């Protein structure tokens, strides 16, 4: 059977680092509060000329280089973002142009923090039904531009950045030893929209709006919802959580990650954490964490990796893959 395997990984971050202490100048907060509640120490914030498209393009170029491929080798691009450069066209087509790709097709997926999991799952389906042989899957966000910088309950939590992978078709036997995506589960439940949303949009206010979140409410649901999809993925692959080599969760809050890890029985040394350095970068968070662990040599070919994300909607999901 055909599997979708990762053959290249890339990332990009804005130039400017904003430390917690820098935020003390803007809102009534402290490094101690932010770190204790979230694990965040700093985040990267896009400056002039840095956008979702420029960061996504850089991450895509890094992934192509890592895979030793050219843009002519790519059949499709999916960009996961909630912060597109324009309402339309899809920012994926702007990245397509920036990469010099005039063939194939490109589109955006919007599932907020779970966007990359939704985009990977979608690309996997295109590859397995032979519509594409290679897909460039990008998560890129500039959440700093959706934030109300006077609201201390949200502005300290997010950052900007991009991560990208190239998925390619590989022949597999159909068992858990195959390379590539072995299982994925997607979920959403619109009854929770008011807990995490942006209060603007072209069809309602004709403005971009600002991010609004009932953080405590989101926290309450996060661990249970994520555990459900993770358990379902483990069951499909026929393994238990301790068999996983690397757990790469959405980087929203260190406390959520730790609760999840303990509940699943995964040891701390198998968990990739980047929330301290990047903050919550929404759809970019999982591919950025994947890229960091790849670049620093932690990930090895053949490793079994579990990805997971949860965010606005709520929308959530999980993927198990062999690198
Ligand atoms: N600095 C100092 N104090 C603050 C700050 C701040 N930046 N923000 C809030 N406070 C205060 C509050 O006003 C409150 O004060 P009060 O008790 O006097 O009313 C106190 O700190 C506690 O506030 P809580 O909201 O209860 O703090 P909590 O421990 O829940 O932490 C947090 C808040 C970090 C937001 C946490 O709830 C969380 O991480 N939630 C989940 C977020 C998440 O995972 N989102 C999903 C992904 S995001 C996406 O999809 C786009």
XYZ file of C-alpha atoms and ligand atoms in Angstrom:
374
model
C 0.000 0.000 0.000
C 1.046 3.609 -0.493
C 2.212 5.580 2.563
C 3.090 9.283 2.794
C 6.593 9.609 4.228
C 8.481 12.725 5.312
C 11.561 13.353 3.136
C 12.366 16.954 4.086
C 11.824 19.264 7.059
C 12.353 23.046 7.311
C 11.570 25.993 9.547
C 11.720 29.781 9.698
C 11.422 32.290 12.524
C 11.173 36.083 12.491
C 14.341 38.018 13.367
C 13.003 39.698 16.526
C 12.934 37.860 19.850
C 10.566 39.274 22.467
C 11.313 38.127 26.022
C 8.743 38.033 28.816
C 10.519 40.977 30.454
C 9.893 43.024 27.274
C 6.143 42.428 27.704
C 6.282 43.862 31.226
C 6.727 47.225 29.463
C 3.469 46.789 27.501
C 0.973 45.121 29.880
C 0.659 44.409 33.611
C 2.441 41.042 33.661
C 5.669 39.418 34.809
C 8.187 36.890 33.580
C 7.349 34.814 36.672
C 3.569 34.704 35.923
C 4.036 33.855 32.251
C 6.666 31.178 32.868
C 4.890 29.560 35.794
C 1.505 29.362 34.006
C 2.695 28.498 30.490
C 6.403 27.598 30.374
C 6.998 30.446 27.899
C 10.218 32.502 28.251
C 10.241 34.233 24.871
C 8.610 34.297 21.442
C 9.530 35.555 17.947
C 7.469 38.444 16.569
C 7.323 39.298 12.856
C 8.686 42.704 11.889
C 8.294 44.840 8.798
C 8.417 42.741 5.638
C 7.938 39.465 7.553
C 4.551 37.860 6.877
C 2.879 34.450 6.871
C 3.862 34.133 3.192
C 7.526 35.156 3.605
C 8.019 32.903 6.660
C 6.149 30.018 4.978
C 8.271 30.434 1.846
C 11.518 30.334 3.863
C 10.414 27.200 5.730
C 9.398 25.573 2.416
C 12.779 26.408 0.853
C 14.550 24.881 3.865
C 12.426 21.704 3.553
C 13.207 21.444 -0.190
C 16.919 21.843 0.528
C 16.726 19.223 3.291
C 15.040 16.803 0.851
C 17.525 17.730 -1.927
C 14.552 18.422 -4.178
C 13.601 21.290 -6.472
C 10.179 22.912 -6.720
C 9.601 21.014 -10.002
C 9.482 17.832 -7.876
C 6.448 19.046 -5.871
C 2.888 18.350 -7.061
C 0.872 20.282 -4.489
C 1.167 22.754 -1.623
C -1.075 22.916 1.431
C -0.622 25.810 3.818
C -2.182 25.636 7.274
C -2.805 29.141 8.549
C -5.365 31.340 10.293
C -3.369 34.471 9.531
C -3.230 34.663 5.710
C -1.520 37.642 4.045
C -4.835 38.480 2.337
C -8.449 37.340 2.715
C -7.934 35.875 -0.741
C -6.227 34.425 -2.718
C -5.009 31.544 -0.602
C -1.606 32.406 0.850
C -0.526 28.981 -0.445
C -0.736 30.386 -3.987
C 1.415 33.352 -2.935
C 3.996 30.877 -1.587
C 3.626 28.880 -4.826
C 4.529 32.015 -6.789
C 7.415 32.908 -4.457
C 8.839 29.384 -4.952
C 8.559 29.716 -8.757
C 6.017 26.898 -9.103
C 3.602 27.283 -12.029
C 2.348 23.683 -12.127
C 0.202 21.643 -9.750
C -2.070 23.319 -7.207
C -1.974 25.063 -3.842
C -4.576 25.859 -1.203
C -4.959 26.911 2.441
C -6.456 24.961 5.315
C -7.877 26.764 8.331
C -8.116 24.723 11.521
C -6.294 27.175 13.828
C -3.750 25.420 16.081
C -4.639 22.016 14.600
C -4.127 23.256 11.039
C -0.900 21.348 10.442
C -2.464 18.037 11.561
C -5.429 18.702 9.225
C -3.073 19.678 6.363
C -0.858 16.588 6.789
C -3.913 14.336 6.885
C -5.298 15.978 3.731
C -1.988 15.678 1.876
C -1.772 12.034 2.944
C -5.153 11.356 1.304
C -4.087 13.054 -1.973
C -0.909 10.972 -2.001
C -2.601 7.683 -1.149
C -5.233 8.170 -3.890
C -2.363 9.001 -6.319
C -3.475 12.569 -7.129
C -0.016 13.719 -5.992
C 3.345 12.033 -5.524
C 4.918 14.753 -3.407
C 3.225 17.389 -1.249
C 4.717 20.412 0.449
C 2.857 20.899 3.738
C 3.444 24.159 5.583
C 2.220 25.629 8.865
C 2.856 29.375 8.956
C 1.397 32.033 11.235
C 1.738 35.652 12.278
C -0.572 35.531 15.306
C 1.052 38.707 16.675
C -1.136 40.536 14.153
C -4.356 39.065 15.530
C -3.637 39.958 19.137
C -5.012 42.771 21.239
C -1.729 44.017 22.691
C -3.631 45.605 25.596
C -5.084 42.228 26.684
C -2.566 40.564 29.031
C -4.593 37.357 29.153
C -3.833 36.589 25.486
C -0.968 38.726 24.143
C 1.697 37.008 26.256
C 0.855 33.538 24.898
C 1.503 33.660 21.151
C 4.369 34.004 18.693
C 5.078 33.910 14.947
C 6.909 31.366 12.784
C 6.672 28.631 10.165
C 7.538 24.978 9.693
C 7.296 22.770 6.601
C 7.610 19.146 5.565
C 7.664 17.357 2.244
C 5.586 14.194 2.099
C 6.270 11.670 -0.648
C 4.653 8.423 -1.755
C 6.446 5.285 -0.509
C 5.470 1.680 -0.948
C 4.619 0.018 2.376
C 3.465 -3.412 3.545
C 0.498 -2.001 5.462
C 1.901 -2.712 8.916
C 3.362 -0.579 11.707
C 6.908 -1.078 10.381
C 6.134 1.017 7.273
C 7.667 4.458 6.847
C 5.265 7.401 6.706
C 1.888 8.272 8.187
C 0.461 5.179 9.893
C -2.648 6.720 11.468
C -4.411 10.041 11.774
C -7.579 11.141 13.522
C -9.274 14.529 13.087
C -12.054 15.964 15.262
C -13.956 19.203 15.711
C -16.867 20.346 17.855
C -18.324 23.762 17.014
C -20.237 23.969 20.296
C -17.040 25.413 21.791
C -16.557 28.294 19.332
C -17.031 31.077 21.943
C -14.191 29.761 24.087
C -11.558 30.614 21.478
C -12.261 32.774 18.424
C -11.428 35.989 16.593
C -14.105 38.696 16.886
C -13.882 39.913 13.288
C -14.041 38.748 9.688
C -14.873 39.898 6.153
C -18.497 38.746 6.248
C -19.341 40.106 9.705
C -17.333 43.152 10.780
C -15.212 43.712 7.656
C -12.234 43.885 10.011
C -9.587 41.356 10.947
C -10.614 41.304 14.611
C -8.699 40.210 17.704
C -8.171 36.854 19.346
C -10.491 36.185 22.301
C -9.943 33.219 24.619
C -11.363 31.812 27.833
C -8.020 30.220 28.684
C -9.213 28.331 31.748
C -12.094 26.769 29.771
C -9.781 25.702 26.924
C -7.404 24.190 29.453
C -10.256 22.234 31.048
C -11.145 20.448 27.807
C -7.682 20.122 26.257
C -6.214 17.067 27.983
C -9.338 14.872 27.687
C -10.015 15.717 24.050
C -6.414 15.205 22.998
C -6.112 11.921 24.926
C -9.126 10.543 23.013
C -7.620 11.104 19.537
C -4.183 9.966 20.642
C -5.656 6.712 22.035
C -7.580 6.169 18.766
C -4.391 6.602 16.721
C -2.447 4.218 18.974
C -5.178 1.623 18.535
C -5.042 1.896 14.709
C -1.270 1.333 14.733
C -1.604 -1.424 17.368
C 0.884 0.001 19.865
C 0.824 1.661 23.281
C 2.071 5.158 24.084
C 5.401 4.044 25.653
C 6.327 2.484 22.248
C 6.494 5.978 20.750
C 10.034 7.330 20.249
C 9.019 11.011 20.148
C 5.903 12.861 21.241
C 5.633 16.215 19.448
C 2.593 18.018 20.845
C 1.084 21.399 20.052
C 3.069 23.971 21.991
C 0.391 26.031 23.762
C 1.202 25.472 27.394
C 3.813 23.370 29.175
C 1.311 22.360 31.874
C -1.085 20.909 29.282
C 1.797 19.001 27.670
C 2.945 17.607 31.029
C -0.573 16.516 32.072
C -0.979 14.790 28.739
C 2.403 13.099 28.867
C 1.807 11.754 32.382
C -1.675 10.545 31.473
C -0.295 8.703 28.445
C 2.679 7.259 30.341
C 5.298 8.753 28.022
C 8.623 9.578 29.679
C 9.653 13.258 29.703
C 12.820 12.625 27.678
C 10.682 11.589 24.679
C 8.739 14.862 24.583
C 9.803 17.737 22.332
C 9.173 21.101 23.987
C 9.648 24.418 22.195
C 6.919 26.498 23.865
C 9.620 28.069 26.075
C 11.335 29.605 23.035
C 8.508 30.028 20.481
C 5.328 30.560 22.534
C 2.153 29.286 20.862
C 2.612 29.648 17.094
C -0.729 27.978 16.256
C -0.484 25.918 13.024
C 3.297 26.442 12.942
C 3.850 24.995 16.399
C 3.999 21.262 15.569
C 6.157 21.561 12.395
C 8.476 24.016 14.189
C 8.938 21.560 17.077
C 9.473 18.728 14.571
C 12.089 20.814 12.736
C 13.918 21.811 15.935
C 14.181 18.152 17.064
C 15.314 17.150 13.567
C 17.968 19.858 13.288
C 19.445 19.179 16.744
C 19.869 15.501 15.833
C 17.289 13.999 18.197
C 15.162 12.453 15.427
C 16.517 9.422 13.608
C 15.317 7.593 10.539
C 12.821 4.932 11.559
C 11.688 6.724 14.727
C 8.006 6.434 15.609
C 6.601 9.926 16.146
C 3.265 11.042 17.543
C 1.992 14.527 16.638
C -0.975 16.185 18.312
C -2.754 19.551 18.318
C -5.877 21.206 19.688
C -7.279 24.703 19.263
C -10.085 27.015 18.163
C -13.380 25.442 17.076
C -12.562 23.319 18.969
C -10.647 21.395 16.341
C -8.135 18.734 17.343
C -6.281 15.747 15.978
C -3.337 13.409 16.143
C -0.991 11.622 13.734
C 1.388 8.704 14.238
C 4.137 8.369 11.641
C 7.421 6.588 11.133
C 10.192 8.938 9.999
N 0.043 38.351 33.682
C -0.332 38.395 34.982
N -1.532 37.986 35.411
C -2.400 37.524 34.496
C -2.081 37.457 33.126
C -0.792 37.893 32.732
N -0.381 37.852 31.455
N -3.133 36.949 32.457
C -4.095 36.699 33.371
N -3.658 37.047 34.601
C -4.373 36.924 35.873
C -5.861 36.844 35.671
O -6.425 38.127 35.547
C -6.295 36.126 36.949
O -6.337 37.078 37.985
P -7.537 37.040 39.070
O -7.403 35.704 39.762
O -7.244 38.210 39.930
O -8.807 37.152 38.271
C -5.120 35.192 37.256
O -4.014 35.699 36.483
C -5.405 33.747 36.854
O -5.933 33.720 35.517
P -6.361 32.349 34.828
O -6.898 32.660 33.494
O -7.176 31.565 35.779
O -4.932 31.644 34.705
P -4.627 30.166 34.248
O -3.836 29.490 35.289
O -5.836 29.447 33.708
O -3.624 30.407 33.031
C -3.660 30.358 30.604
C -4.078 31.105 31.886
C -2.138 30.344 30.557
C -4.235 31.104 29.419
C -4.162 28.899 30.647
O -5.532 28.889 31.019
C -4.012 28.191 29.319
O -2.921 27.953 28.861
N -5.131 27.803 28.703
C -5.110 27.042 27.461
C -4.692 27.844 26.289
C -4.640 26.936 25.071
O -4.166 25.831 25.142
N -5.177 27.367 23.971
C -5.366 26.441 22.857
C -4.599 26.712 21.737
S -4.692 28.371 21.177
C -5.446 28.349 19.606
O -6.081 27.436 19.190
C -5.352 29.640 18.833
